[in-house]
PDB file of C-alpha atoms in Angstrom:
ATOM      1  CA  UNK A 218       0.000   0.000   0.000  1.00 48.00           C
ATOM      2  CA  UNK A 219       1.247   3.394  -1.361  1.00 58.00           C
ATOM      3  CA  UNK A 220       1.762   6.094   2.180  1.00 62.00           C
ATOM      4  CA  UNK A 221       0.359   9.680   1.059  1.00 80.00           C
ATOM      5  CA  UNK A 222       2.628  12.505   2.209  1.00 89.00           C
ATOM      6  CA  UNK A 223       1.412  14.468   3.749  1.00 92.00           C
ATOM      7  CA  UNK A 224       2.762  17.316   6.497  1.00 93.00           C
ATOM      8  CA  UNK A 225       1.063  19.793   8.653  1.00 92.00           C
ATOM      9  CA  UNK A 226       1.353  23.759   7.694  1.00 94.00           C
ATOM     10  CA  UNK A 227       3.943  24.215  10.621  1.00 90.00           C
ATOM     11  CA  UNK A 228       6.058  21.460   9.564  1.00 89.00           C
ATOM     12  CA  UNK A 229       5.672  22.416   5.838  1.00 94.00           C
ATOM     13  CA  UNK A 230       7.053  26.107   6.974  1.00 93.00           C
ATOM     14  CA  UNK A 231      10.080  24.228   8.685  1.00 90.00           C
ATOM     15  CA  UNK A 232      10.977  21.856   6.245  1.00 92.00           C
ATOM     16  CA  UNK A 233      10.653  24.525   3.359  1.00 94.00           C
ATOM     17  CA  UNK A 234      12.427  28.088   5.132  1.00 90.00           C
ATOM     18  CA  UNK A 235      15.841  27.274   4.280  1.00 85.00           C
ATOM     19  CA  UNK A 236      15.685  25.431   0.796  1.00 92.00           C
ATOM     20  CA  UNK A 237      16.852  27.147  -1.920  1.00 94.00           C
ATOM     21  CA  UNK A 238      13.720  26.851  -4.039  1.00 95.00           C
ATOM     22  CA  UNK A 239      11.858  28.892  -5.985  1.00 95.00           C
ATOM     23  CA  UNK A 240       8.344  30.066  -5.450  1.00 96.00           C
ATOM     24  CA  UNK A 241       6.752  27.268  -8.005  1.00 97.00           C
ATOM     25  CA  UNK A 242       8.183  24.261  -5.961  1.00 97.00           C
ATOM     26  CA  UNK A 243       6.736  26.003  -2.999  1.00 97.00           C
ATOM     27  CA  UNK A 244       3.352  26.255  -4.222  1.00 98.00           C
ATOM     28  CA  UNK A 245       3.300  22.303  -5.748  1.00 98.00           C
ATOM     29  CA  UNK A 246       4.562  20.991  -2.614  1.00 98.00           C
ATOM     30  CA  UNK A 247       2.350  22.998  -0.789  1.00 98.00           C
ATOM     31  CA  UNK A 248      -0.602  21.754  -2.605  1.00 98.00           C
ATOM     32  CA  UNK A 249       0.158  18.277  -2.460  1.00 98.00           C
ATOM     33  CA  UNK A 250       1.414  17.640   1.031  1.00 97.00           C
ATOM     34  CA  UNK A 251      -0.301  19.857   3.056  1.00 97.00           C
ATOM     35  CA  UNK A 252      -3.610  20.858   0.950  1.00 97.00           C
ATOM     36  CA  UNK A 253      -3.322  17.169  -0.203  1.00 96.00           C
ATOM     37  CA  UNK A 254      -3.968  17.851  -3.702  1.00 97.00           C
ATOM     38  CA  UNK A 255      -3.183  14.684  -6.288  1.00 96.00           C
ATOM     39  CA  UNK A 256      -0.104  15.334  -8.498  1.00 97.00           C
ATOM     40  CA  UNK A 257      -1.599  14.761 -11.576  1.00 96.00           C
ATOM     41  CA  UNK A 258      -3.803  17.616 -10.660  1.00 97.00           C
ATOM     42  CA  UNK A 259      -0.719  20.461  -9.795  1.00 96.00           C
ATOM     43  CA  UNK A 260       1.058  18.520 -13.133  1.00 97.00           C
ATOM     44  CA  UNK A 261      -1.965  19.687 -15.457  1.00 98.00           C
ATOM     45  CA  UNK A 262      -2.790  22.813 -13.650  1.00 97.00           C
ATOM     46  CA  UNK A 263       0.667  23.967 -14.486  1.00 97.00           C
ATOM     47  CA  UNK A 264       1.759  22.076 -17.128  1.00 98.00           C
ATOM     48  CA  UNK A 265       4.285  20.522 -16.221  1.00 97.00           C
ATOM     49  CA  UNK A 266       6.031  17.200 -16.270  1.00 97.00           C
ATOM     50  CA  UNK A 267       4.911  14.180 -13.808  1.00 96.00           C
ATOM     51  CA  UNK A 268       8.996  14.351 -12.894  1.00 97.00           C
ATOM     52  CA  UNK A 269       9.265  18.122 -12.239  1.00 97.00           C
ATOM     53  CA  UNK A 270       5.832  18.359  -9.993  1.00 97.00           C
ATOM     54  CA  UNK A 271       7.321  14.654  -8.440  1.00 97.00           C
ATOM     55  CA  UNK A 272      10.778  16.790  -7.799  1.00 97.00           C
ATOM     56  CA  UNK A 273       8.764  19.728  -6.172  1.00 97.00           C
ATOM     57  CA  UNK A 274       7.211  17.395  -3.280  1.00 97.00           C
ATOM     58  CA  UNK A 275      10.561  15.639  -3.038  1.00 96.00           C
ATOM     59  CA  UNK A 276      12.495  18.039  -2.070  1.00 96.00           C
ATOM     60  CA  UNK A 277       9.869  19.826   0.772  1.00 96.00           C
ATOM     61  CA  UNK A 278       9.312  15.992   1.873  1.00 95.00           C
ATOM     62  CA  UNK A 279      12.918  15.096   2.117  1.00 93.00           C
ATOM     63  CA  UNK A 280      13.756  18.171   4.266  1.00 93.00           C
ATOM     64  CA  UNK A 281      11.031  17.463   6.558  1.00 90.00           C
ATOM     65  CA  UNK A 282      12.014  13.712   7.051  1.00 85.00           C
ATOM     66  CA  UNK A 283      15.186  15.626   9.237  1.00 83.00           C
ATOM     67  CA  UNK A 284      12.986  17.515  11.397  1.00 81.00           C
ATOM     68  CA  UNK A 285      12.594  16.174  14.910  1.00 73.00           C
ATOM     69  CA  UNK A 286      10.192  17.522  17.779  1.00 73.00           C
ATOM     70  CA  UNK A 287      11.956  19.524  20.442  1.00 71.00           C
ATOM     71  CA  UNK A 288      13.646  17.003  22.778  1.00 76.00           C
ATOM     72  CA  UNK A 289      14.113  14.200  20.182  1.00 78.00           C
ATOM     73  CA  UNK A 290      17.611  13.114  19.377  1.00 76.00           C
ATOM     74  CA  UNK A 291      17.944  10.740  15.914  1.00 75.00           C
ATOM     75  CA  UNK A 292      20.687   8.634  16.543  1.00 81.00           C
ATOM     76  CA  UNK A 293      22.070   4.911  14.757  1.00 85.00           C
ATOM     77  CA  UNK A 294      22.551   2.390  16.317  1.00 88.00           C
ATOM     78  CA  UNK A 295      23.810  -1.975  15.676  1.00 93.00           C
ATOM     79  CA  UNK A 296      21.311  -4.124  17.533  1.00 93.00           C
ATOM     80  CA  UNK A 297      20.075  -7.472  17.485  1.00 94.00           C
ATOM     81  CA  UNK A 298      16.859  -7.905  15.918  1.00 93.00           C
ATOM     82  CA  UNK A 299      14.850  -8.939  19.311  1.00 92.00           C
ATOM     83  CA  UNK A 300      16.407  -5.276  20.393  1.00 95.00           C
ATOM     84  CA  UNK A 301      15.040  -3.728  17.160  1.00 93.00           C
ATOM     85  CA  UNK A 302      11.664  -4.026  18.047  1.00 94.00           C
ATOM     86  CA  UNK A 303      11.610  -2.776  21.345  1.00 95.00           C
ATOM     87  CA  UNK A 304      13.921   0.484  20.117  1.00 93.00           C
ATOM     88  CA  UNK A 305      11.326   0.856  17.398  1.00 92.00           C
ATOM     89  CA  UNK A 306       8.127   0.470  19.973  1.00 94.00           C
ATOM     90  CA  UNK A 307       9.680   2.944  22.136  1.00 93.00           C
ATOM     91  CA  UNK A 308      10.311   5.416  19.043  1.00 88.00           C
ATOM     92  CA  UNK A 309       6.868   5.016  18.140  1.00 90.00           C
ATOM     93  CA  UNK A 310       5.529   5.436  21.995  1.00 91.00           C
ATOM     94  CA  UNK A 311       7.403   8.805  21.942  1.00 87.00           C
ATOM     95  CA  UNK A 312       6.217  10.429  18.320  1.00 81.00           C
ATOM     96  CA  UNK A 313       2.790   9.272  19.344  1.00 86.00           C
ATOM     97  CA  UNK A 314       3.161  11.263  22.885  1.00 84.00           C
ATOM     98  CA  UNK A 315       4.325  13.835  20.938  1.00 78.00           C
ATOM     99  CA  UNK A 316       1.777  13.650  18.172  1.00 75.00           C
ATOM    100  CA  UNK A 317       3.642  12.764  15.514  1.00 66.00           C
ATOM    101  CA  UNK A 318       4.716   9.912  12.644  1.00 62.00           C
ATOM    102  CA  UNK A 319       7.711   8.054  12.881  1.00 55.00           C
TER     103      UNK A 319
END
């Protein structure tokens, strides 16, 4: 099953204040991940290519995959797999507290 990206206004305005873009990939990824507007739709509304409006969101969604919640840390880490799953639970525990995604 396909996940729809989609961000919240604030964390649109975070993940998009310092990319160098220009005001076009603003308003596509804009449209699709916070409006929630299909692709297809921004790609015939401007014409433009199903790899340039694709691009747009990419970029905005990319940036916002590094933003953490105040008082988060992202770290790595080498554990065995019984391990994994309880790290991962307790990620989860903490976004949800927070109310966010992992």
């Amino acid at each position: 099953m396909r996940q729809t990206k989609r961000l919240t206004p604030e964390q649109f305005e975070l993940a998009a204040r310092d990319l160098n873009v220009g005001e076009k990939t603003i308003y596509i990824a804009e449209a699709v991940l916070v409006q929630g507007r299909p692709q297809t739709e921004l790609r015939d509304e401007l014409k433009l290519s199903k790899g340039a409006v694709s691009q747009a969101v990419d970029r905005v969604w990319q940036a916002a995959q590094h933003l953490l919640p105040q008082g988060l840390l992202r770290i790595t880490a080498t554990l065995p797999l019984h391990q994994v799953r309880i790290v991962r639970q307790w990620e989860k525990q903490a976004m949800e507290k927070r109310g966010t995604k992992p």
